[in-house]
Steps between C-alpha positions, in 0.01 A plus 500: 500500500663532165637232282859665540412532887446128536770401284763706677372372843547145404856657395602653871339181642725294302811704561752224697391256252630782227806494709560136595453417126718731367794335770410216366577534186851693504611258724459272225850562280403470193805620342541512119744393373497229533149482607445319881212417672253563201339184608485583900345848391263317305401260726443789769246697238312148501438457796380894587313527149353193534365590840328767368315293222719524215556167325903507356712338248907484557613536135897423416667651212669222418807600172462910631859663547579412810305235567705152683415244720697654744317837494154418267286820451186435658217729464131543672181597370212526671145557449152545670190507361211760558140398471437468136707589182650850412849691461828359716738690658828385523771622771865396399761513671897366477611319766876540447734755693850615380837434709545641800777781459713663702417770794226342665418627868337217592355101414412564142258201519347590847245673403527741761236752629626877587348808492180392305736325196559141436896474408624200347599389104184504289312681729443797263553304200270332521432272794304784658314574183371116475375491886314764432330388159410162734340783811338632239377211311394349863329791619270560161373154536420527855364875435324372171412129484266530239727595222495430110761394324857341612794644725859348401833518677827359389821494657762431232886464435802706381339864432873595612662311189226577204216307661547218187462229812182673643209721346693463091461095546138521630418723238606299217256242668230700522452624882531905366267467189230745449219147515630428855573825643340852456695749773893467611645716763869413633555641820864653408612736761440817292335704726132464708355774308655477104401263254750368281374452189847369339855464410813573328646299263812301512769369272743325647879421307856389531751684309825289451813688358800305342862494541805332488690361827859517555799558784390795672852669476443528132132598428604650177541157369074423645261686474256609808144471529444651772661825347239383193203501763657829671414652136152380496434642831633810410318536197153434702627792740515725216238388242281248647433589870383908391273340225349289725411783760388688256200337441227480735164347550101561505421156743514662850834326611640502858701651575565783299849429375354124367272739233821502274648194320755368724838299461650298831836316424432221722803327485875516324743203507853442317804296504554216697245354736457618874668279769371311806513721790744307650723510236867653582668545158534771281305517166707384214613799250322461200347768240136388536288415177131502612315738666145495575245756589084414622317828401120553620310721279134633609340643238202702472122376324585769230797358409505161232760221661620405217645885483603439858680219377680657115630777731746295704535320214606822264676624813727176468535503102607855500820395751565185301583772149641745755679312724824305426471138596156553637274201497208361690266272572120573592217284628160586647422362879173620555199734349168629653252699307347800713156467541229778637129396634260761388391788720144377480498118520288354753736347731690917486169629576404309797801522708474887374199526692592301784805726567290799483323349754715414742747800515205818349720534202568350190799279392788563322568277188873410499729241237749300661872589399581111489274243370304225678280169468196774280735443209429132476125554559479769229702337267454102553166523684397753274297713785531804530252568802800474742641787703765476826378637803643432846651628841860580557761763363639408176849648563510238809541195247761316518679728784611391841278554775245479256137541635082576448290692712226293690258833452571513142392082476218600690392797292603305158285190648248729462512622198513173340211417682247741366672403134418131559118676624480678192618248254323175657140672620197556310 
């Protein structure tokens, strides 16, 4: 019997426990914000990695965004020896889920089983992806006791909300350098049989235009923001939004509409502050004199972000000269670099091979349209070796009824197994 026959044997045989883990986890609500039951999550990963002969650490990143006593992001890293020195391959994956939503058709933490699909939040992203890295982990160590080298697993915090309380504050202490750790793969729910070698970058901003309140029955004595911001949205409709699609992308983005540069106004406020729900009265008439806009730029590895930035920027200055009374504010939230593993690193090639394997043809090599936890091992860990690969549908994130196949964990088990045979034996 093959290598790939016993492996995926040791797979089927472990099946429920695929199952029963994967429950176990989504029933854990780890929502984020504001970031519950990191430490219960934890504390569960302890006790089933250490049962398997992994020796853990809890690490708290203590002064992250985010972190309070009331909801401290805890992390988990894990790690198990082989019989002598060589390479270490790490499995990471966040432990953090986003709110629950609207239009749910049943217990979004139940973790329910139908039709051969484990439904529940986090179950594609990426709750089934990290049950499967731990199958997989188990079942090359029982397959393959005699292996060189080290296997890691971490479980870490707020992935959702830039990962700066997770894999960015271990890798400013060291647990992603290049000395400690050789191979990455995240288990991102980007498709059983694609690699990801990648993102997208980000920039992030608040645009703030100014005005000048007064009675709302003579607005010619104020002057609106709002009808300020109404001009900078229409000058993205006709300049900034056609530029932007114009331009398109090498990196193998998913899907195909996320190979342009894109623009997403996130969020638009002005005047005077919201009311309680409960509140009866009627709003009080007054020409409002702030307005403010969140915009979310991805941007494209051929593009230079400090370009992404000047051309909001000259967007803005040209409606300040053209525009009577125009004038704004402007801050940055948020940037993210995009970053692309190489076709041929060694981490790429293994789980290349291993796909080939498993389903008689070879992968297809995708970038993510939004970024995750690679950009702070790239840029902070500086390693590039790192890849996502994982079960589950990407366009599932984040939706209701949100769910991962129990076949496609069973088949991406797999292939993580022969990668971990490849890259830990002689």
């Amino acid at each position: 019997m093959s290598l790939a026959d016993r492996l995926r044997a040791e797979i089927m045989a472990r099946r429920e426990d695929l199952i029963a883990l994967t429950q176990d986890l989504i029933r854990i609500p780890t929502l984020n914000p504001p970031g519950a039951h990191y430490r219960e999550i934890c504390d569960y990963l302890d006790r089933r990695l250490r049962a398997s002969g992994f020796d853990t650490e809890f690490i708290r990143a203590t002064g992250a965004p985010g972190d309070s006593d009331k909801h401290p992001r805890w992390n988990i890293m894990a790690r198990r020896e082989g019989v002598r020195a060589g390479p270490c391959v790490h499995f990471n994956s966040h432990i953090d889920v986003v709110e629950v939503g609207h239009g749910w058709s049943m217990d979004p933490f139940g973790g329910e089983v139908i039709d051969g699909k484990i439904y529940g939040r986090g179950a594609c992203d990426m709750k089934g992806g990290l049950a499967a890295s731990i199958i997989a982990a188990e079942v090359f160590i029982a397959t393959c006791a005699d292996y060189v080298g080290a296997i890691e697993i971490s479980g870490t915090a707020d992935e959702e909300s830039g990962g700066f309380g997770g894999v960015a504050y271990l890798a400013e202490r060291g647990y992603f350098s290049p000395s400690r750790v050789d191979h990455v793969i995240i288990p991102e729910p980007l498709g059983k049989d694609r690699i990801c070698l990648g993102h997208r970058g980000v920039w992030w901003a608040e645009i703030e235009t100014l005005g000048e309140i007064a009675h709302g029955s003579m607005p010619f004595l104020g002057d609106c923001a709002v009808r300020h911001m109404g001009a900078v949205i229409a000058r993205m409709e006709e300049h900034l939004f056609p530029a932007l699609a114009a331009r398109r992308t090498e990196m193998p983005v998913v899907p195909e509409g996320a190979r342009h540069s894109t623009l997403n106004i996130n969020s638009v406020h002005g005047g005077e502050p919201e009311q309680a729900a409960d509140y009866t009265g009627l709003p009080s008439p007054c020409v409002p004199d702030r307005c403010r806009m969140v915009i979310d730029r991805r941007f494209l590895i051929e593009e230079n972000i400090g370009a992404v930035e000047a051309e909001v920027r000259e967007m803005l200055e040209n409606l300040r000269v053209s525009r009577p009374g125009f004038d704004y504010t402007i801050r940055e939230l948020h940037r993210v670099l995009p970053t692309m593993t190489d076709r041929d690193a060694p981490v790429v090639g293994a789980v290349a091979r291993a796909v080939a394997e498993v389903f008689g043809r070879d992968a297809d090599y995708v970038v993510s349209p939004g970024t995750y936890d690679q950009k702070h091992i790239d840029r902070i860990g500086r390693l590039k070796n790192c890849i996502a690969y994982g079960p589950g549908i990407l366009d599932l994130a984040h939706k209701p009824d949100e769910y991962v196949g129990i076949a496609d964990m069973e088949q991406s088990a797999l292939v993580m197994a022969l990668a971990l045979a490849e890259l830990l034996n002689e």
